[in-house]
XYZ file of C-alpha atoms in Angstrom:
69
model
C -3.458 51.769 -9.788
C -0.348 53.733 -11.789
C -0.601 51.421 -14.391
C -3.904 51.757 -14.950
C -4.452 55.376 -15.013
C -1.258 55.116 -17.691
C -4.055 53.421 -19.947
C -6.391 56.033 -19.253
C -4.108 58.544 -19.838
C -3.007 56.953 -23.404
C -6.494 56.283 -24.330
C -7.559 60.309 -23.641
C -4.390 61.168 -26.113
C -5.919 59.228 -28.908
C -9.117 60.095 -28.133
C -8.048 63.997 -28.542
C -5.410 63.438 -31.173
C -8.150 61.488 -33.474
C -10.128 64.321 -32.856
C -8.032 66.928 -34.122
C -6.903 64.176 -37.044
C -10.605 63.717 -38.025
C -11.802 67.795 -38.226
C -8.717 68.610 -40.356
C -7.639 65.684 -42.115
C -9.688 62.235 -41.656
C -12.914 63.515 -43.266
C -11.386 64.421 -46.547
C -8.858 61.443 -46.760
C -11.963 58.906 -46.069
C -14.005 60.508 -49.131
C -11.166 60.589 -51.169
C -10.418 56.625 -50.299
C -14.135 55.131 -50.576
C -13.898 57.344 -54.104
C -11.053 55.160 -55.576
C -12.380 52.210 -53.809
C -15.551 52.501 -55.929
C -13.365 53.569 -59.249
C -11.459 50.392 -58.403
C -14.384 47.905 -57.840
C -15.644 48.922 -61.278
C -13.306 45.860 -62.642
C -12.465 42.641 -61.486
C -8.675 43.163 -61.451
C -9.466 46.191 -59.428
C -11.639 44.622 -56.724
C -8.689 44.001 -54.896
C -7.542 46.821 -54.701
C -10.706 48.766 -54.069
C -11.270 46.855 -50.498
C -8.233 47.809 -49.526
C -9.006 51.410 -49.664
C -12.008 50.825 -47.823
C -10.084 49.987 -45.447
C -7.561 52.498 -45.446
C -11.014 55.195 -45.426
C -11.994 53.328 -42.182
C -8.204 53.686 -40.227
C -8.495 57.572 -41.901
C -11.057 58.528 -39.638
C -9.930 57.365 -36.132
C -5.972 56.183 -36.441
C -4.585 56.523 -33.031
C -4.960 54.160 -31.207
C -6.412 51.939 -34.114
C -4.979 47.855 -34.978
C -4.639 47.010 -38.132
C -5.580 43.404 -39.493
């Protein structure tokens, strides 16, 4: 029972941290990453780097509790 309540506490803290992050820095960082991703995808050499910037944009929106693959 206590292990389950610890999981819920961690999820609640992650949600609260994600909300603060999203409002303060997540949205501008995600927009910048998408813009850079689009710019880099213009050239063939930049496509792999642009794809990584798109992954960063997704991660910058909700970083707490996320896993990187």
